[in-house]
PDB file of C-alpha atoms in Angstrom:
ATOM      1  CA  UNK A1353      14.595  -4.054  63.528  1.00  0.00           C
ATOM      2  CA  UNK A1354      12.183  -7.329  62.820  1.00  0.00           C
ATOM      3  CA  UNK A1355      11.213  -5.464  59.698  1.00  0.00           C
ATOM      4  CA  UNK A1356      15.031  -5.530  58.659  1.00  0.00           C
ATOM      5  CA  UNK A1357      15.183  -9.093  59.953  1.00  0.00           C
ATOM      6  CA  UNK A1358      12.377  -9.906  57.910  1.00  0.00           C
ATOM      7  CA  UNK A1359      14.115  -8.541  54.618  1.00  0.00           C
ATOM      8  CA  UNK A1360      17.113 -10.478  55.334  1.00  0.00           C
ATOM      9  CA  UNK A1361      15.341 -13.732  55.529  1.00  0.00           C
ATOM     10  CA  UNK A1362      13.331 -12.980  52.447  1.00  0.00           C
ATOM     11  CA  UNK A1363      16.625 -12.688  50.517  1.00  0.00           C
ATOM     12  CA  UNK A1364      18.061 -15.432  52.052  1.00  0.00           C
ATOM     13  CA  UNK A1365      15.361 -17.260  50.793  1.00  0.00           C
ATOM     14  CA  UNK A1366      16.015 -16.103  47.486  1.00  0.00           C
ATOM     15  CA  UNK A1367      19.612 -17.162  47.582  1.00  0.00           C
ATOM     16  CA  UNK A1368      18.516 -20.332  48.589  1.00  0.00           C
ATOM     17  CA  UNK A1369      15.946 -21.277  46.171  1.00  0.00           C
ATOM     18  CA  UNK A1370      15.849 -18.596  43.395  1.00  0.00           C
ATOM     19  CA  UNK A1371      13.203 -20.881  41.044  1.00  0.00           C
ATOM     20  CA  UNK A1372      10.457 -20.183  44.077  1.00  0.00           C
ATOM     21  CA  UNK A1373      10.691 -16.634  43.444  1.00  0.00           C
ATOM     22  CA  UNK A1374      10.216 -16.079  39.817  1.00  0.00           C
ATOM     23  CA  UNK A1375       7.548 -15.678  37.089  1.00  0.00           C
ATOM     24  CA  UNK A1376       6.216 -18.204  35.404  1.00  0.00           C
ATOM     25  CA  UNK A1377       6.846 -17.575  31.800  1.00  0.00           C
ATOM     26  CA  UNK A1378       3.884 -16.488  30.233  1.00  0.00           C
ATOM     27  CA  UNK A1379       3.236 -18.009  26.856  1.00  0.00           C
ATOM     28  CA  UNK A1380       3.024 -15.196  23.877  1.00  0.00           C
ATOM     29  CA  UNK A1381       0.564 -15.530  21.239  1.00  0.00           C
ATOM     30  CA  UNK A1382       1.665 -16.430  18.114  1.00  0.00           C
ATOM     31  CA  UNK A1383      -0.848 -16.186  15.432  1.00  0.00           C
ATOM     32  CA  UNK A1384      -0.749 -18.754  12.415  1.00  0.00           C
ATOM     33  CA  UNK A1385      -2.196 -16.148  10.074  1.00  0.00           C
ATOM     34  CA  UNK A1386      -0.839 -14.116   7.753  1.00  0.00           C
ATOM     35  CA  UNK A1387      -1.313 -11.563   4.949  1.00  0.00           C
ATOM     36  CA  UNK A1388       0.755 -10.741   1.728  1.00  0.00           C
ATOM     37  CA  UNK A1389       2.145  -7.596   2.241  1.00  0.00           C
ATOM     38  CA  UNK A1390       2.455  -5.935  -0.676  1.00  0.00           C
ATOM     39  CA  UNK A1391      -1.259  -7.938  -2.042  1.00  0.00           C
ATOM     40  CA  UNK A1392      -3.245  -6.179  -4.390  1.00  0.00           C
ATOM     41  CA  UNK A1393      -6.653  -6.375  -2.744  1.00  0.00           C
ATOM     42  CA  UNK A1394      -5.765  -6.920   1.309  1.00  0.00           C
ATOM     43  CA  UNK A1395      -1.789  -6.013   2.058  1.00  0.00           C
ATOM     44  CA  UNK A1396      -0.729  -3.567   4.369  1.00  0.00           C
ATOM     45  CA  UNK A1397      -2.315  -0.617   3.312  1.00  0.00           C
ATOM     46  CA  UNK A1398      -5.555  -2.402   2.878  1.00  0.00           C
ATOM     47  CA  UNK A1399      -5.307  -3.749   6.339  1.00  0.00           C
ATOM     48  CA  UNK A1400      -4.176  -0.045   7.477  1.00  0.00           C
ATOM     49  CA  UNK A1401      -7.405   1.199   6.259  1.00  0.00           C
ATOM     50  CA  UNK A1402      -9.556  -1.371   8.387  1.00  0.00           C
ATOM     51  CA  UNK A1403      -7.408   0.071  11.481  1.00  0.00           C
ATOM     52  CA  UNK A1404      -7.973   3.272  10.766  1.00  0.00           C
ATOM     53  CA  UNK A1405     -11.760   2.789  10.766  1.00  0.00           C
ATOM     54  CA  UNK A1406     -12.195   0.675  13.696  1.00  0.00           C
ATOM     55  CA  UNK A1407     -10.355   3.702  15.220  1.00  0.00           C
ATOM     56  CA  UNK A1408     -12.649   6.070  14.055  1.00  0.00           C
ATOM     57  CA  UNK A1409     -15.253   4.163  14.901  1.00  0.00           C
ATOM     58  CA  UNK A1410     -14.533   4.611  18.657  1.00  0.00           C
ATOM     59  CA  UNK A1411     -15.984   1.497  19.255  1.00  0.00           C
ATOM     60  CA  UNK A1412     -13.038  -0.651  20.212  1.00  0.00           C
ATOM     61  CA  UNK A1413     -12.172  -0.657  23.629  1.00  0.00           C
ATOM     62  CA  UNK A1414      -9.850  -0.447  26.385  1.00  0.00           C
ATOM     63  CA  UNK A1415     -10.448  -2.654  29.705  1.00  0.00           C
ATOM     64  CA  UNK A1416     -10.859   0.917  31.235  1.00  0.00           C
ATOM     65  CA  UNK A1417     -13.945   1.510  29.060  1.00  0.00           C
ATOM     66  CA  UNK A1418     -12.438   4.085  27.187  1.00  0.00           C
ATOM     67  CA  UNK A1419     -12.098   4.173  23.522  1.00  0.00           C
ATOM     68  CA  UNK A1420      -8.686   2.494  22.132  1.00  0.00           C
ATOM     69  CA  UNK A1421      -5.720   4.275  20.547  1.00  0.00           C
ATOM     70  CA  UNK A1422      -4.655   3.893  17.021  1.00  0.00           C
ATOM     71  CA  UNK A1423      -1.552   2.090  18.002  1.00  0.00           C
ATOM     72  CA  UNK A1424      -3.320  -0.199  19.970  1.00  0.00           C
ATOM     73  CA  UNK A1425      -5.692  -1.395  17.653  1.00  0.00           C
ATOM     74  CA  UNK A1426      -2.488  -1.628  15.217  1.00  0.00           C
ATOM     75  CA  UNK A1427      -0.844  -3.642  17.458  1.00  0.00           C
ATOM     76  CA  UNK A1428      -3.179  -6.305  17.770  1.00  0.00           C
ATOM     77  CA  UNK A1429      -3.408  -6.362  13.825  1.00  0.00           C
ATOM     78  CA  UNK A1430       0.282  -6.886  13.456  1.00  0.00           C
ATOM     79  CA  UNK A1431      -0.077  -9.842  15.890  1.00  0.00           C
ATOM     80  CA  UNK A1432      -3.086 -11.692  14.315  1.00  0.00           C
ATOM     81  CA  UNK A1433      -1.857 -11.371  11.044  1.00  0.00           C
ATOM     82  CA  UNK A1434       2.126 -11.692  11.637  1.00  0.00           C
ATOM     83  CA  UNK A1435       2.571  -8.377   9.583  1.00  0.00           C
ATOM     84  CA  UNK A1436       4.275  -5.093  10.469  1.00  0.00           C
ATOM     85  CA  UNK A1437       2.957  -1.191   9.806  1.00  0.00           C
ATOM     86  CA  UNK A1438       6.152  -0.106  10.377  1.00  0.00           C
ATOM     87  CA  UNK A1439       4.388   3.321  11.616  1.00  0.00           C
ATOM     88  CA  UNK A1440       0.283   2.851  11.750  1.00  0.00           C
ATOM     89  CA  UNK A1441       0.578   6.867  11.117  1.00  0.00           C
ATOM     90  CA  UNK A1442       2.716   6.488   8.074  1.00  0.00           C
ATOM     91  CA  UNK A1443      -0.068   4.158   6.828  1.00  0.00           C
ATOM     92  CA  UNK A1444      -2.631   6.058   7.954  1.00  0.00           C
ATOM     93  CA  UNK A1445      -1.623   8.977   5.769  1.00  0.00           C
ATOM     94  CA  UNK A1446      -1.476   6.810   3.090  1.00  0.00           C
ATOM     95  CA  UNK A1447      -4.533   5.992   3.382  1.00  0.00           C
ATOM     96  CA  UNK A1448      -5.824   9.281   3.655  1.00  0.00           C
ATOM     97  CA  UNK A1449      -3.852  10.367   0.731  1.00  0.00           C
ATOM     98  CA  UNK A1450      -5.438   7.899  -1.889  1.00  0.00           C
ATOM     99  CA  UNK A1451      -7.521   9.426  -4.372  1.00  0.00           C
ATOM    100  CA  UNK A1452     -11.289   9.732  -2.711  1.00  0.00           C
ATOM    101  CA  UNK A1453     -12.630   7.013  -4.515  1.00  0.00           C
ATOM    102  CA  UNK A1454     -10.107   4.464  -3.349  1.00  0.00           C
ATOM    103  CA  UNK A1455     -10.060   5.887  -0.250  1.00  0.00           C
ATOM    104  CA  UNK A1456     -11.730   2.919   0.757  1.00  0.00           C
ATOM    105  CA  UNK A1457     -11.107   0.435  -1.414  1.00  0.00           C
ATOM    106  CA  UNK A1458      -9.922  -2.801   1.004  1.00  0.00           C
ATOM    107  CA  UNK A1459     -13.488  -1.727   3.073  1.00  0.00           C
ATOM    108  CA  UNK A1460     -15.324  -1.677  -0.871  1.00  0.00           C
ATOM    109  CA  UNK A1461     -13.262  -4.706  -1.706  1.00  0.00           C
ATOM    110  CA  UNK A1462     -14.677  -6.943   1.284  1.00  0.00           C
ATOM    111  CA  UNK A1463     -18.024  -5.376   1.127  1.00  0.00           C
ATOM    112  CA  UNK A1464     -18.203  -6.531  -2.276  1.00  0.00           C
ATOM    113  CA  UNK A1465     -17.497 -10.281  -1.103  1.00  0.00           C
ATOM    114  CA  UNK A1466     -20.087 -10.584   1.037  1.00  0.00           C
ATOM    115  CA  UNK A1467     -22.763  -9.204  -1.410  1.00  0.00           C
ATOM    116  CA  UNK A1468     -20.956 -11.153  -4.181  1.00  0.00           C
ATOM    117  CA  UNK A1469     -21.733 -14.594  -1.646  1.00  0.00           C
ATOM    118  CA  UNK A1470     -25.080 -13.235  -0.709  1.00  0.00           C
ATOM    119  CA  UNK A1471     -26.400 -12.976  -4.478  1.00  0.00           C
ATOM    120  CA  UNK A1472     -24.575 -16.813  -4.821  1.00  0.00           C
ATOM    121  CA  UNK A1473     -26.221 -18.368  -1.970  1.00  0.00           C
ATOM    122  CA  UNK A1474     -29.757 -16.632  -2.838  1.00  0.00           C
ATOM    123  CA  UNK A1475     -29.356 -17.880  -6.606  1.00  0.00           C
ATOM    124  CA  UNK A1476     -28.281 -21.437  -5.034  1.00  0.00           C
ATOM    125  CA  UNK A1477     -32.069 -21.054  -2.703  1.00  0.00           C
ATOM    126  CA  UNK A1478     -33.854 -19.933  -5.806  1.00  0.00           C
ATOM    127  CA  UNK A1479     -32.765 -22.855  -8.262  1.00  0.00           C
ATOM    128  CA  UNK A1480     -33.973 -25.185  -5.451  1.00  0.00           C
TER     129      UNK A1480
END
């Protein structure tokens, strides 16, 4: 009986003053990057291919200490660069079905930056 009692006050309470019982709302994160799409050297695809490796990698993580999913890892692409895959496993198989040697081309394409900078700044120390 006092646990019915109880419940009854609770939702009187409610009824009362409905702003004490709820949620805060949470603020969503709303990134202010963004890629091209449909960009020759880093659209969708490209970015696809940089999921699919950190997936492969297993080295992204859950809280749970467990390896994350390929969705997952997708997701939080599509949110820091305000982009859509539509289906990560429609892109996926795009990637995999690229010829082999552009396979990897948004991975060869980035790579090639930072060597590209490297061999800049090193020239830049050398003229010095």
């Amino acid at each position: 009986m006092s646990y019915l009692d109880s419940e009854l006050s609770l939702i009187h309470l409610r009824i009362e003053h409905p702003e004490q019982f709820t949620q805060p709302n949470q603020p969503t994160f709303v990134s202010e990057l963004y890629i091209i799409p449909k960009s020759k050297d880093l659209g969708i695809i490209a970015l696809a291919e940089i999921v699919v490796a950190l997936f492969l990698s297993k080295k992204v993580f859950q809280r749970n200490g467990t390896p994350a999913y390929l969705n997952q890892i997708a997701d939080v692409f599509q949110k820091m660069f305000n982009c859509s895959f539509g289906s990560i496993y429609d892109q996926q198989e795009k990637v995999f079905d690229r010829k082999p040697f552009n396979r990897t081309k948004a991975l060869d394409f980035l790579k090639n930056l930072i060597i590209r900078k490297d061999k800049e700044d090193r020239n830049k120390q050398n003229e010095k």
